[in-house]
Amino acid sequence: MCGIIGCRTTTAAPGYLITGLKLLEYRGYDSAGIAVSAADGSTALFRTTERVDALNGLVRAWDGPALGGIGIGHTRWATHGGVCVTNAHPHQDCDRRLSVVHNGILDNAGPLRAELEGAGHSFASEVDSEVICHLVEDRLKVTRDLLTAVSQSAEQLTGSWAVVVLDGLTGRMVAAAHRSPLLVARSAEGTFLASDISAISDWVEEYRILGDGDVVEVSEDLAWTRAGIPSLAPPPIMRPPRASFSLLDQDDHMNSEIDEQPEAAARVIEGIGRSVADGTLWTGLGLPPFQRLRVIGCGTSLNAGAIIGAGLSRLGGQAHSMVVASEAAGTVIEPGTLTLAISQSGETADVLRAIDEGPEDAPVLALVNNVHSTLARKVDAVLSCSAGPEIGVAATKTFVCQVLVGTGLVIASLVASGRITRHDARSLVDDLYGIPERFAAAALAAHRELPGLVEEVRHASGFLFLGRGAAVPYAAEGALKLKELTYRWAEAYPAGELKHGPLALVETGTPVVIVDDGDPRLAGNISEVRARGGLILSVGRPGSRIETPLSALAPCGPLEAVVPLQLLALRLAVDLGFDADKPRNLAKSVTVD
Ligand code: M6R
């Protein structure tokens, strides 16, 4: 989703800005732009709805005054207004003196815009962010100081923002943040800003994070203010090692990420196995004992959470509840509850909001793939799912690693609380050790069957996914992958619900994917579908269309079945001519709520 970069360097800014934006590409975006100060006090603006690389061509074609070392850049994922160059950031004020990039959503953009237009301001775009340009323009005319103008403008905003304002005339640059990540870093190479450290980690060793309400002058001596009052800069944080990836020109990340799952699972299990069996994976977190687990997340992370929560209840008889992060407001948190917030990116706004709005004294544990993320910084303890970089927008190996680490956590906490014995925990861990091999076998079975199966379903307009018990979240995950990548309707239900409504959708040829973990009640549901001409595509126990090896104890339920489900979505998407790595309308890191 949206990404920000800014720089104040001695050499020309475009190189830094475009390199940084390329490192933010994996998050997903639909337009990009940079604004760079020029030698004559003007600002050069370059924007595109093509890939970030297209900015290089625009800069090369520039024949205006020499470009300087101060600039800002942005990748946009449309929320307000369609995808077009005029809606791309940076936006500018009426005089084109100020340029602004903004992440987040302004709740009061409508009334502010009406007020500003009434006062004579002329808007160029449909984007909420543009109000910031005109607000600062007004305040700057009165205060004649950019830091004050941005502070006063921020006071008028409601919603969320990470914003950088560049004054082309003076070369001053001011950043402000509220409920949206933004960080600033200085080094011998210059001063940098970014919404994600990965964009600038090549040029800095440490960085500082803007807190809610902070407004900072980005100069050689960072002038930090909080709630309008000069304050000390927060302590620096060492930057993490740079992840070795960018979207570049590769187009098949999802495929290789599915292929990597046996190896990633083996690494994760090897890493946590011993500490699961003796309970130290839980005790090492230093969290208080809990009576019930409240799991929050979105999308695939929520499905992983459902598997982890169900494992706690099934293996140890402990209660759990599931909360869709965007619906967390107002949910009751009973004493003795541990909240487990799951997010591969750790930047999902719905999850961050849910944590912010929860009671301060209720412990929160985060399960993330990025231990330097905003979520990781907000919570009482952090576990890494250690999946490594995942570029495909559709979560695959992060899902598998979340399930494994989350299940390991559950087993460890049950050992530590005496609900299961160490001996039983050891058996469960031994079962986990077999997963990589079973993944590989499941992938082989899927590759054998999928070409014919894809041919059978390529014209189907919709799919049902069914399972029972521990298989239900896998059915949900299979349906999510299919709709995300193929743009076909896919609904998931506990199989028992079929006769309470969804059966009305089944007609001759309707594909019904059954995640078959051996529950004998599924036979009746399969008959109900067949009687209406539905096409049964079963995945799981022997005799299924795609057989996956069964685990003896199945602490994570039928995890192996997810491999054919992912591959079905991928193969059908490719067959239909869609880009599986970059599904339409979606982003890897969903930073708006
Ligand atoms: O980064 P997160 O795990 O918090 O992301 C949550 C969802 O946006 C994400 O899982 C989404 O559903 C995936 N694209 C699914 O493949």
Coordinates of C-alpha atoms and ligand atoms in Angstrom, one line a residue:
M1 CA 0.0 0.0 0.0
C2 CA 1.0 3.7 0.2
G3 CA 4.7 4.3 0.9
I4 CA 6.7 7.4 1.6
I5 CA 10.3 8.4 1.2
G6 CA 12.1 11.7 1.6
C7 CA 15.7 12.8 1.4
R8 CA 18.0 15.7 2.0
T9 CA 21.3 14.8 0.4
T10 CA 24.2 16.6 -1.3
T11 CA 23.8 14.7 -4.6
A12 CA 20.7 14.7 -6.8
A13 CA 17.6 13.4 -5.0
P14 CA 15.9 11.4 -7.7
G15 CA 18.3 8.4 -7.5
Y16 CA 17.6 8.0 -3.8
L17 CA 13.9 8.6 -4.1
I18 CA 13.4 6.1 -6.9
T19 CA 15.6 3.5 -5.3
G20 CA 13.6 3.8 -2.1
L21 CA 10.3 3.6 -3.9
K22 CA 11.4 0.5 -5.7
L23 CA 12.0 -1.1 -2.3
L24 CA 8.5 -0.2 -1.3
E25 CA 6.9 -1.7 -4.5
Y26 CA 6.3 -5.1 -2.9
R27 CA 3.6 -3.5 -0.7
G28 CA 1.4 -2.9 -3.7
Y29 CA 0.6 0.4 -5.4
D30 CA -1.2 1.9 -8.4
S31 CA 0.8 5.1 -9.0
A32 CA 4.0 6.7 -7.9
G33 CA 5.6 10.1 -7.9
I34 CA 8.4 12.3 -6.7
A35 CA 8.9 16.0 -6.1
V36 CA 12.4 17.4 -6.2
S37 CA 13.7 20.9 -5.4
A38 CA 15.3 22.6 -8.4
A39 CA 18.1 25.2 -8.5
D40 CA 15.7 28.1 -9.2
G41 CA 13.5 27.6 -6.2
S42 CA 10.9 25.7 -8.1
T43 CA 9.9 22.1 -7.6
A44 CA 10.0 19.5 -10.3
L45 CA 7.1 17.0 -10.1
F46 CA 7.2 13.6 -11.8
R47 CA 4.2 11.2 -11.5
T48 CA 3.1 8.0 -13.2
T49 CA 0.5 5.3 -13.2
E50 CA 3.1 2.9 -14.6
R51 CA 5.7 1.1 -12.5
V52 CA 8.2 3.1 -10.3
D53 CA 10.9 2.5 -13.0
A54 CA 8.9 4.8 -15.3
L55 CA 9.9 7.8 -13.1
N56 CA 13.5 7.3 -14.3
G57 CA 12.4 8.0 -17.8
L58 CA 10.5 11.1 -16.8
V59 CA 13.6 12.4 -14.9
R60 CA 15.9 11.7 -17.8
A61 CA 13.5 13.7 -20.1
W62 CA 13.6 16.7 -17.7
D63 CA 15.0 19.8 -19.3
G64 CA 14.2 22.3 -16.6
P65 CA 16.6 23.8 -14.0
A66 CA 19.1 21.5 -12.3
L67 CA 17.6 19.1 -9.8
G68 CA 18.8 19.4 -6.2
G69 CA 19.2 16.9 -3.3
I70 CA 16.0 17.6 -1.5
G71 CA 12.9 15.7 -2.4
I72 CA 10.0 13.5 -1.5
G73 CA 8.4 10.4 -3.1
H74 CA 5.3 8.2 -2.8
T75 CA 3.7 5.1 -4.0
R76 CA -0.1 5.4 -3.9
W77 CA -2.8 2.7 -3.4
A78 CA -6.1 4.5 -4.3
T79 CA -8.6 5.1 -1.5
H80 CA -10.1 8.5 -2.5
G81 CA -10.4 9.0 -6.2
G82 CA -9.4 6.8 -9.2
V83 CA -6.1 5.8 -10.4
C84 CA -4.7 8.6 -12.6
V85 CA -1.7 10.9 -12.7
T86 CA -3.5 13.8 -11.1
N87 CA -4.5 11.7 -8.1
A88 CA -0.9 10.4 -7.7
H89 CA 1.2 12.0 -4.9
P90 CA 3.0 14.4 -4.4
H91 CA 0.2 17.0 -4.4
Q92 CA 0.8 20.7 -4.5
D93 CA -0.7 23.9 -3.2
C94 CA -2.2 26.6 -5.5
D95 CA 1.3 28.3 -6.1
R96 CA 3.1 24.9 -6.6
R97 CA 5.5 26.0 -3.9
L98 CA 4.6 23.3 -1.4
S99 CA 4.6 19.6 -2.3
V100 CA 3.0 17.0 0.0
V101 CA 3.0 13.2 0.3
H102 CA 0.6 11.5 2.7
N103 CA -0.2 8.0 4.0
G104 CA -3.4 7.4 5.9
I105 CA -7.0 8.7 5.6
L106 CA -8.3 12.1 6.6
D107 CA -11.7 11.7 8.1
N108 CA -12.6 15.3 7.8
A109 CA -11.2 15.9 4.3
G110 CA -14.7 16.7 2.9
P111 CA -15.6 19.6 5.1
L112 CA -12.0 21.0 5.0
R113 CA -12.0 20.9 1.2
A114 CA -15.4 22.7 1.0
E115 CA -14.0 25.3 3.4
L116 CA -10.8 25.8 1.5
E117 CA -12.5 25.9 -1.9
G118 CA -14.9 28.5 -0.5
A119 CA -11.9 30.5 0.5
G120 CA -10.6 30.4 -3.1
H121 CA -8.3 27.4 -3.2
S122 CA -8.2 25.5 -6.4
F123 CA -7.9 21.7 -6.1
A124 CA -6.3 19.6 -8.8
S125 CA -7.2 16.1 -7.6
E126 CA -9.9 14.1 -5.9
V127 CA -7.6 13.0 -3.2
D128 CA -8.2 13.7 0.5
S129 CA -4.4 14.4 1.0
E130 CA -4.6 17.5 -1.1
V131 CA -6.3 19.4 1.7
I132 CA -3.0 19.3 3.6
C133 CA -1.3 21.3 0.8
H134 CA -3.9 24.1 1.0
L135 CA -4.1 24.1 4.8
V136 CA -0.4 24.5 5.1
E137 CA -0.4 27.1 2.2
D138 CA -2.8 29.3 4.3
R139 CA -1.0 28.9 7.6
L140 CA 2.4 29.6 6.0
K141 CA 1.1 32.9 4.7
V142 CA 0.3 33.9 8.2
T143 CA 3.1 32.3 10.3
R144 CA 5.9 32.4 7.6
D145 CA 7.4 29.4 9.3
L146 CA 6.9 25.9 7.8
L147 CA 7.2 24.0 11.1
T148 CA 4.5 26.2 12.7
A149 CA 2.3 26.0 9.6
V150 CA 2.4 22.2 9.5
S151 CA 1.8 22.0 13.3
Q152 CA -1.2 24.3 13.0
S153 CA -2.5 22.4 10.0
A154 CA -2.2 19.0 11.7
E155 CA -4.3 20.4 14.6
Q156 CA -7.2 20.7 12.0
L157 CA -7.0 17.1 10.8
T158 CA -8.8 14.1 12.0
G159 CA -8.0 10.6 10.9
S160 CA -4.5 9.2 10.3
W161 CA -1.5 10.7 8.6
A162 CA 2.2 10.3 7.9
V163 CA 2.9 13.4 6.0
V164 CA 5.9 15.2 4.6
V165 CA 5.7 18.7 3.3
L166 CA 8.5 20.1 1.1
D167 CA 8.8 23.9 0.6
G168 CA 10.5 24.2 -2.8
L169 CA 11.2 27.9 -2.3
T170 CA 13.2 27.5 0.9
G171 CA 14.2 23.9 0.7
R172 CA 12.7 23.3 4.1
M173 CA 11.0 19.9 4.8
V174 CA 8.7 19.1 7.7
A175 CA 7.2 15.7 8.6
A176 CA 4.2 14.9 10.8
A177 CA 2.6 11.7 12.0
H178 CA -0.5 10.5 13.7
R179 CA -1.5 6.8 13.7
S180 CA 0.5 6.1 10.6
P181 CA 4.2 5.0 10.6
L182 CA 6.9 7.5 9.6
L183 CA 10.6 7.5 10.6
V184 CA 13.5 9.8 10.1
A185 CA 17.2 8.9 10.0
R186 CA 20.5 10.8 9.6
S187 CA 23.8 9.5 8.3
A188 CA 26.9 10.8 6.5
E189 CA 24.9 10.4 3.3
G190 CA 22.2 12.7 4.3
T191 CA 18.8 12.9 6.2
F192 CA 16.1 10.5 5.1
L193 CA 12.5 9.9 5.8
A194 CA 10.4 6.8 5.1
S195 CA 7.2 5.0 6.1
D196 CA 9.2 1.7 6.2
I197 CA 12.9 1.4 7.1
S198 CA 13.4 -1.1 4.3
A199 CA 13.2 1.9 1.8
I200 CA 16.3 3.6 3.3
S201 CA 18.2 1.0 5.1
D202 CA 21.1 1.1 2.6
W203 CA 22.0 4.6 3.7
V204 CA 21.4 4.7 7.4
E205 CA 22.5 2.8 10.5
E206 CA 19.8 4.0 12.9
Y207 CA 16.5 5.7 12.8
R208 CA 13.9 7.5 15.0
I209 CA 10.2 7.0 14.8
L210 CA 7.7 9.8 14.9
G211 CA 5.1 9.3 17.6
D212 CA 1.4 10.4 17.3
G213 CA 1.3 14.2 17.2
D214 CA 4.9 14.7 16.4
V215 CA 6.0 17.3 13.9
V216 CA 9.6 17.4 12.9
E217 CA 11.7 19.8 10.8
V218 CA 13.9 17.6 8.7
S219 CA 17.2 19.5 8.6
E220 CA 20.7 18.6 9.8
D221 CA 19.5 19.1 13.4
L222 CA 16.2 17.5 13.6
A223 CA 13.8 20.0 15.4
W224 CA 11.3 17.7 17.1
T225 CA 8.0 18.9 18.5
R226 CA 5.2 17.0 20.2
A227 CA 1.7 18.5 20.6
G228 CA 3.2 21.8 19.4
I229 CA 5.9 21.9 22.0
P230 CA 9.6 21.5 21.3
S231 CA 10.6 18.1 22.7
L232 CA 13.5 15.7 22.8
A233 CA 13.9 13.4 19.8
P234 CA 13.0 9.8 20.7
P235 CA 15.9 7.4 21.1
P236 CA 17.4 5.9 18.0
I237 CA 16.7 2.3 16.9
M238 CA 19.3 0.2 15.1
R239 CA 18.1 -0.6 11.6
P240 CA 17.5 -4.2 10.8
P241 CA 19.6 -6.0 8.2
R242 CA 18.3 -5.2 4.8
A243 CA 16.0 -7.9 3.3
S244 CA 17.5 -9.0 0.0
F245 CA 14.5 -8.5 -2.3
S246 CA 12.6 -6.1 -4.4
L247 CA 9.8 -6.7 -6.9
L248 CA 12.1 -5.9 -9.8
D249 CA 10.9 -7.6 -13.0
Q250 CA 10.2 -11.0 -11.5
D251 CA 6.6 -12.2 -11.9
D252 CA 6.4 -15.5 -10.2
H253 CA 7.1 -15.0 -6.5
M254 CA 4.0 -16.8 -5.3
N255 CA 5.0 -19.9 -7.1
S256 CA 8.4 -20.0 -5.5
E257 CA 7.0 -19.0 -2.1
I258 CA 4.7 -22.1 -2.2
D259 CA 7.7 -24.2 -3.3
E260 CA 9.7 -22.8 -0.4
Q261 CA 7.1 -24.0 2.2
P262 CA 8.7 -27.4 3.1
E263 CA 12.0 -25.7 3.6
A264 CA 10.5 -22.8 5.6
A265 CA 8.5 -25.2 7.7
A266 CA 11.6 -27.3 8.5
R267 CA 13.5 -24.2 9.5
V268 CA 10.8 -23.0 11.8
I269 CA 10.2 -26.4 13.4
E270 CA 13.9 -26.9 13.9
G271 CA 14.1 -23.4 15.5
I272 CA 11.3 -23.8 18.0
G273 CA 10.9 -27.6 18.5
R274 CA 12.9 -27.9 21.8
S275 CA 11.4 -24.8 23.3
V276 CA 7.9 -26.0 22.4
A277 CA 8.3 -29.3 24.1
D278 CA 9.7 -27.9 27.4
G279 CA 7.3 -24.9 27.4
T280 CA 10.1 -22.3 27.3
L281 CA 8.7 -20.8 24.0
W282 CA 5.9 -19.5 26.2
T283 CA 7.7 -18.9 29.5
G284 CA 10.5 -17.0 27.7
L285 CA 8.0 -14.3 26.7
G286 CA 7.6 -13.2 30.3
L287 CA 3.8 -12.8 29.9
P288 CA 1.4 -13.5 32.8
P289 CA -0.5 -16.8 32.7
F290 CA -3.8 -16.5 30.9
Q291 CA -7.2 -18.2 31.1
R292 CA -8.4 -17.5 27.6
L293 CA -6.9 -16.4 24.3
R294 CA -8.4 -13.7 22.1
V295 CA -7.0 -13.8 18.6
I296 CA -7.2 -10.8 16.3
G297 CA -6.1 -10.5 12.7
C298 CA -7.3 -10.0 9.1
G299 CA -7.6 -12.1 6.0
T300 CA -5.1 -15.0 5.9
S301 CA -3.6 -14.0 9.3
L302 CA -7.1 -14.4 10.8
N303 CA -7.4 -17.8 9.3
A304 CA -4.1 -18.8 10.8
G305 CA -5.4 -17.4 14.1
A306 CA -8.5 -19.6 13.9
I307 CA -6.3 -22.7 13.5
I308 CA -4.1 -21.6 16.4
G309 CA -7.0 -20.7 18.7
A310 CA -8.8 -24.0 17.9
G311 CA -5.6 -25.9 18.7
L312 CA -5.6 -24.3 22.2
S313 CA -9.1 -25.4 22.8
R314 CA -8.8 -28.9 21.2
L315 CA -5.4 -29.8 22.8
G316 CA -5.8 -28.2 26.2
G317 CA -9.4 -27.4 26.7
Q318 CA -8.7 -23.7 27.1
A319 CA -11.2 -21.1 25.7
H320 CA -10.4 -18.9 22.8
S321 CA -12.3 -16.3 20.8
M322 CA -11.7 -14.9 17.3
V323 CA -12.0 -11.2 16.6
V324 CA -11.9 -9.7 13.1
A325 CA -9.5 -6.8 13.7
S326 CA -11.6 -4.2 12.0
E327 CA -14.5 -5.2 14.3
A328 CA -12.6 -5.2 17.5
A329 CA -14.0 -2.0 18.9
G330 CA -16.3 -2.6 21.7
T331 CA -15.5 -6.3 22.2
V332 CA -15.3 -7.2 25.9
I333 CA -12.0 -8.4 27.2
E334 CA -12.4 -10.4 30.3
P335 CA -9.8 -10.5 33.1
G336 CA -7.2 -13.2 32.4
T337 CA -7.4 -12.8 28.6
L338 CA -4.2 -12.8 26.5
T339 CA -4.7 -11.1 23.1
L340 CA -2.7 -12.7 20.2
A341 CA -2.4 -10.2 17.4
I342 CA -1.4 -11.9 14.1
S343 CA -0.1 -10.0 11.1
Q344 CA 2.7 -11.0 8.7
S345 CA 3.5 -7.4 7.9
G346 CA 2.9 -6.0 11.3
E347 CA 1.6 -2.8 9.6
T348 CA -2.0 -3.7 9.0
A349 CA -3.9 -0.6 10.1
D350 CA -7.0 -2.6 11.3
V351 CA -4.8 -4.6 13.7
L352 CA -2.9 -1.6 14.9
R353 CA -6.1 0.3 15.6
A354 CA -7.6 -2.7 17.5
I355 CA -4.5 -2.7 19.7
D356 CA -4.6 1.0 20.3
E357 CA -8.2 0.9 21.3
G358 CA -7.9 -2.1 23.7
P359 CA -7.4 -1.6 27.4
E360 CA -3.8 -0.6 28.4
D361 CA -3.5 -3.2 31.1
A362 CA -4.5 -6.2 28.9
P363 CA -1.4 -8.1 27.7
V364 CA -0.9 -8.4 24.0
L365 CA 1.4 -10.8 22.2
A366 CA 2.2 -10.2 18.5
L367 CA 3.0 -12.9 16.0
V368 CA 4.6 -11.1 13.0
N369 CA 6.9 -11.8 10.1
N370 CA 8.6 -8.4 10.6
V371 CA 9.9 -7.9 14.2
H372 CA 10.7 -4.3 13.4
S373 CA 7.2 -3.5 12.4
T374 CA 4.8 -1.0 14.1
L375 CA 2.8 -3.8 15.7
A376 CA 5.9 -5.4 17.2
R377 CA 6.7 -2.0 18.8
K378 CA 3.3 -1.6 20.3
V379 CA 2.9 -4.9 22.2
D380 CA 4.1 -6.6 25.4
A381 CA 5.9 -9.5 23.6
V382 CA 6.7 -10.5 20.1
L383 CA 7.1 -13.8 18.3
S384 CA 8.5 -14.0 14.8
C385 CA 7.0 -16.5 12.4
S386 CA 10.4 -16.4 10.6
A387 CA 9.0 -17.0 7.1
G388 CA 11.6 -14.8 5.5
P389 CA 10.6 -12.2 2.8
E390 CA 7.3 -12.8 1.1
I391 CA 6.6 -10.8 -2.0
G392 CA 3.5 -12.3 -3.6
V393 CA 0.5 -10.3 -2.4
A394 CA -1.3 -13.6 -1.6
A395 CA 0.1 -14.9 1.7
T396 CA 1.3 -18.5 1.5
K397 CA 4.5 -19.3 3.3
T398 CA 3.8 -16.7 6.0
F399 CA 0.4 -18.5 6.6
V400 CA 2.2 -21.8 7.1
C401 CA 4.8 -20.3 9.4
Q402 CA 2.2 -18.4 11.4
V403 CA 0.3 -21.7 11.9
L404 CA 3.4 -23.6 13.0
V405 CA 4.8 -20.9 15.4
G406 CA 1.3 -20.2 16.8
T407 CA 0.6 -23.9 17.3
G408 CA 4.1 -24.2 18.9
L409 CA 3.2 -21.4 21.2
V410 CA -0.1 -23.0 22.2
I411 CA 1.6 -26.3 23.0
A412 CA 4.3 -24.6 25.0
S413 CA 1.8 -22.6 27.0
L414 CA -0.2 -25.8 27.7
V415 CA 2.9 -27.5 29.0
A416 CA 3.8 -24.5 31.1
S417 CA 0.4 -24.4 32.7
G418 CA 0.4 -28.1 33.3
R419 CA -2.6 -28.7 31.0
I420 CA -0.7 -31.2 29.0
T421 CA 2.4 -33.3 29.9
R422 CA 5.8 -32.8 28.5
H423 CA 5.5 -36.3 27.1
D424 CA 2.4 -35.4 25.1
A425 CA 4.0 -32.1 24.0
R426 CA 7.0 -34.1 22.7
S427 CA 4.7 -36.3 20.7
L428 CA 3.0 -33.3 19.2
V429 CA 6.3 -31.7 18.3
D430 CA 7.4 -35.0 16.7
D431 CA 4.3 -34.8 14.6
L432 CA 5.3 -31.3 13.5
Y433 CA 8.7 -32.5 12.4
G434 CA 6.9 -34.6 9.7
I435 CA 5.2 -31.6 8.1
P436 CA 7.9 -30.6 5.6
E437 CA 7.9 -34.1 4.0
R438 CA 4.1 -34.2 4.0
F439 CA 4.1 -30.7 2.3
A440 CA 6.3 -32.0 -0.4
A441 CA 4.1 -35.0 -1.0
A442 CA 0.9 -32.8 -1.0
A443 CA 2.5 -30.6 -3.7
L444 CA 3.4 -33.6 -5.8
A445 CA -0.2 -34.9 -5.6
A446 CA -1.5 -31.4 -6.5
H447 CA 0.8 -31.0 -9.5
R448 CA -0.4 -34.4 -10.8
E449 CA -4.1 -33.6 -10.6
L450 CA -4.3 -29.8 -11.2
P451 CA -3.9 -29.5 -15.0
G452 CA -7.0 -31.6 -15.6
L453 CA -8.9 -30.1 -12.7
V454 CA -8.2 -26.5 -13.8
E455 CA -9.5 -27.4 -17.2
E456 CA -12.8 -28.7 -15.6
V457 CA -13.4 -25.5 -13.5
R458 CA -12.0 -22.7 -15.7
H459 CA -15.5 -21.6 -16.7
A460 CA -17.1 -21.9 -13.3
S461 CA -18.3 -18.5 -12.0
G462 CA -18.2 -19.5 -8.3
F463 CA -16.9 -22.1 -5.9
L464 CA -17.9 -23.4 -2.5
F465 CA -15.3 -24.5 0.0
L466 CA -16.4 -26.8 2.9
G467 CA -14.8 -28.5 5.8
R468 CA -15.6 -29.6 9.3
G469 CA -14.0 -29.0 12.7
A470 CA -10.2 -28.3 12.3
A471 CA -10.6 -28.2 8.5
V472 CA -13.0 -25.2 8.5
P473 CA -10.3 -22.5 8.6
Y474 CA -8.5 -24.2 5.8
A475 CA -11.6 -24.1 3.7
A476 CA -11.8 -20.4 4.5
E477 CA -8.1 -20.0 3.4
G478 CA -8.7 -21.9 0.2
A479 CA -11.7 -19.7 -0.7
L480 CA -9.8 -16.5 0.2
K481 CA -6.8 -17.5 -2.1
L482 CA -9.1 -18.5 -4.9
K483 CA -11.2 -15.2 -4.9
E484 CA -8.1 -13.1 -4.4
L485 CA -6.2 -14.5 -7.4
T486 CA -8.9 -15.6 -9.9
Y487 CA -11.6 -12.9 -9.2
R488 CA -14.2 -15.7 -9.0
W489 CA -16.7 -15.9 -6.1
A490 CA -15.6 -18.4 -3.5
E491 CA -17.5 -19.0 -0.3
A492 CA -16.4 -21.1 2.6
Y493 CA -18.7 -22.8 5.2
P494 CA -18.6 -25.4 7.8
A495 CA -20.0 -28.3 5.8
G496 CA -22.9 -28.7 8.2
E497 CA -24.1 -25.2 7.2
L498 CA -24.6 -26.3 3.6
K499 CA -28.2 -27.3 4.0
H500 CA -29.0 -24.0 5.8
G501 CA -28.5 -21.9 2.7
P502 CA -25.5 -22.3 0.5
L503 CA -26.9 -25.5 -1.1
A504 CA -29.2 -23.3 -3.1
L505 CA -26.1 -22.2 -5.1
V506 CA -25.2 -25.7 -6.2
E507 CA -26.2 -26.7 -9.7
T508 CA -24.8 -28.9 -12.4
G509 CA -21.0 -28.5 -12.5
T510 CA -20.7 -26.1 -9.4
P511 CA -17.3 -26.8 -8.0
V512 CA -17.4 -27.7 -4.3
V513 CA -14.0 -28.1 -2.7
I514 CA -14.0 -30.3 0.3
V515 CA -11.2 -30.2 2.8
D516 CA -11.5 -33.7 3.9
D517 CA -9.6 -34.5 7.2
G518 CA -11.5 -37.8 7.6
D519 CA -14.5 -36.5 9.4
P520 CA -17.2 -39.1 8.7
R521 CA -20.0 -36.6 8.6
L522 CA -18.5 -35.2 5.3
A523 CA -19.9 -38.2 3.4
G524 CA -23.4 -36.9 3.9
N525 CA -22.5 -33.4 2.7
I526 CA -20.7 -34.8 -0.4
S527 CA -23.9 -36.8 -1.2
E528 CA -26.0 -33.6 -0.9
V529 CA -23.8 -31.9 -3.4
R530 CA -23.6 -34.8 -5.8
A531 CA -27.4 -35.2 -5.8
R532 CA -27.6 -31.6 -7.2
G533 CA -25.0 -32.2 -9.9
G534 CA -22.2 -30.4 -8.1
L535 CA -18.6 -31.2 -8.9
I536 CA -16.8 -32.5 -5.8
L537 CA -13.1 -31.6 -5.6
S538 CA -11.9 -33.2 -2.4
V539 CA -8.5 -32.6 -0.9
G540 CA -7.2 -34.6 2.0
R541 CA -7.7 -38.2 3.1
P542 CA -7.1 -41.3 0.9
G543 CA -9.7 -41.5 -1.8
S544 CA -9.8 -37.7 -2.3
R545 CA -9.3 -36.2 -5.7
I546 CA -6.0 -34.8 -4.4
E547 CA -4.7 -37.0 -1.6
T548 CA -2.6 -35.3 1.0
P549 CA -0.7 -37.3 3.6
L550 CA -2.5 -37.3 7.0
S551 CA -0.8 -36.4 10.2
A552 CA -1.3 -38.8 13.1
L553 CA -2.0 -36.1 15.8
A554 CA -2.7 -33.1 13.6
P555 CA -1.9 -30.4 16.1
C556 CA -2.6 -27.8 13.4
G557 CA -5.5 -29.7 11.8
P558 CA -5.1 -30.7 8.1
L559 CA -2.3 -28.2 7.4
E560 CA -1.0 -30.2 4.5
A561 CA -4.2 -29.6 2.6
V562 CA -3.4 -25.9 2.2
V563 CA -0.7 -26.6 -0.4
P564 CA -3.2 -28.0 -3.1
L565 CA -5.6 -25.2 -2.2
Q566 CA -2.9 -22.5 -2.8
L567 CA -1.8 -24.3 -6.0
L568 CA -5.4 -24.5 -7.3
A569 CA -5.8 -20.7 -6.9
L570 CA -2.4 -20.1 -8.5
R571 CA -2.9 -22.5 -11.4
L572 CA -6.4 -21.2 -12.2
A573 CA -5.3 -17.6 -12.0
V574 CA -2.4 -18.2 -14.4
D575 CA -4.6 -20.2 -16.7
L576 CA -7.0 -17.3 -16.8
G577 CA -4.2 -14.9 -17.6
F578 CA -4.0 -13.1 -14.3
D579 CA -0.9 -11.9 -12.5
A580 CA -0.9 -14.0 -9.4
D581 CA 1.8 -11.8 -7.7
K582 CA -0.2 -8.6 -8.0
P583 CA -3.9 -9.3 -7.9
R584 CA -6.1 -6.4 -8.8
N585 CA -7.2 -4.0 -6.1
L586 CA -5.0 -5.6 -3.4
A587 CA -1.9 -4.7 -1.5
K588 CA 0.7 -6.6 0.5
S589 CA 0.7 -4.2 3.4
V590 CA -2.8 -2.8 4.1
T591 CA -2.0 0.4 5.9
V592 CA -5.4 2.1 5.9
D593 CA -8.4 1.2 8.1
Ligands
M6R1 O1 0.0 -8.3 7.0 P1 -1.2 -9.0 7.5 O2 -1.0 -10.4 7.8 O3 -1.8 -8.3 8.7 O4 -2.3 -8.9 6.3 C1 -3.6 -9.3 6.6 C2 -4.4 -9.5 5.3 O5 -4.4 -8.3 4.6 C3 -3.7 -10.5 4.4 O6 -3.6 -11.7 5.0 C4 -4.5 -10.7 3.1 O7 -5.7 -11.3 3.4 C5 -3.7 -11.6 2.1 N1 -3.5 -10.9 0.9 C6 -4.3 -12.9 1.8 O8 -3.5 -13.6 0.9

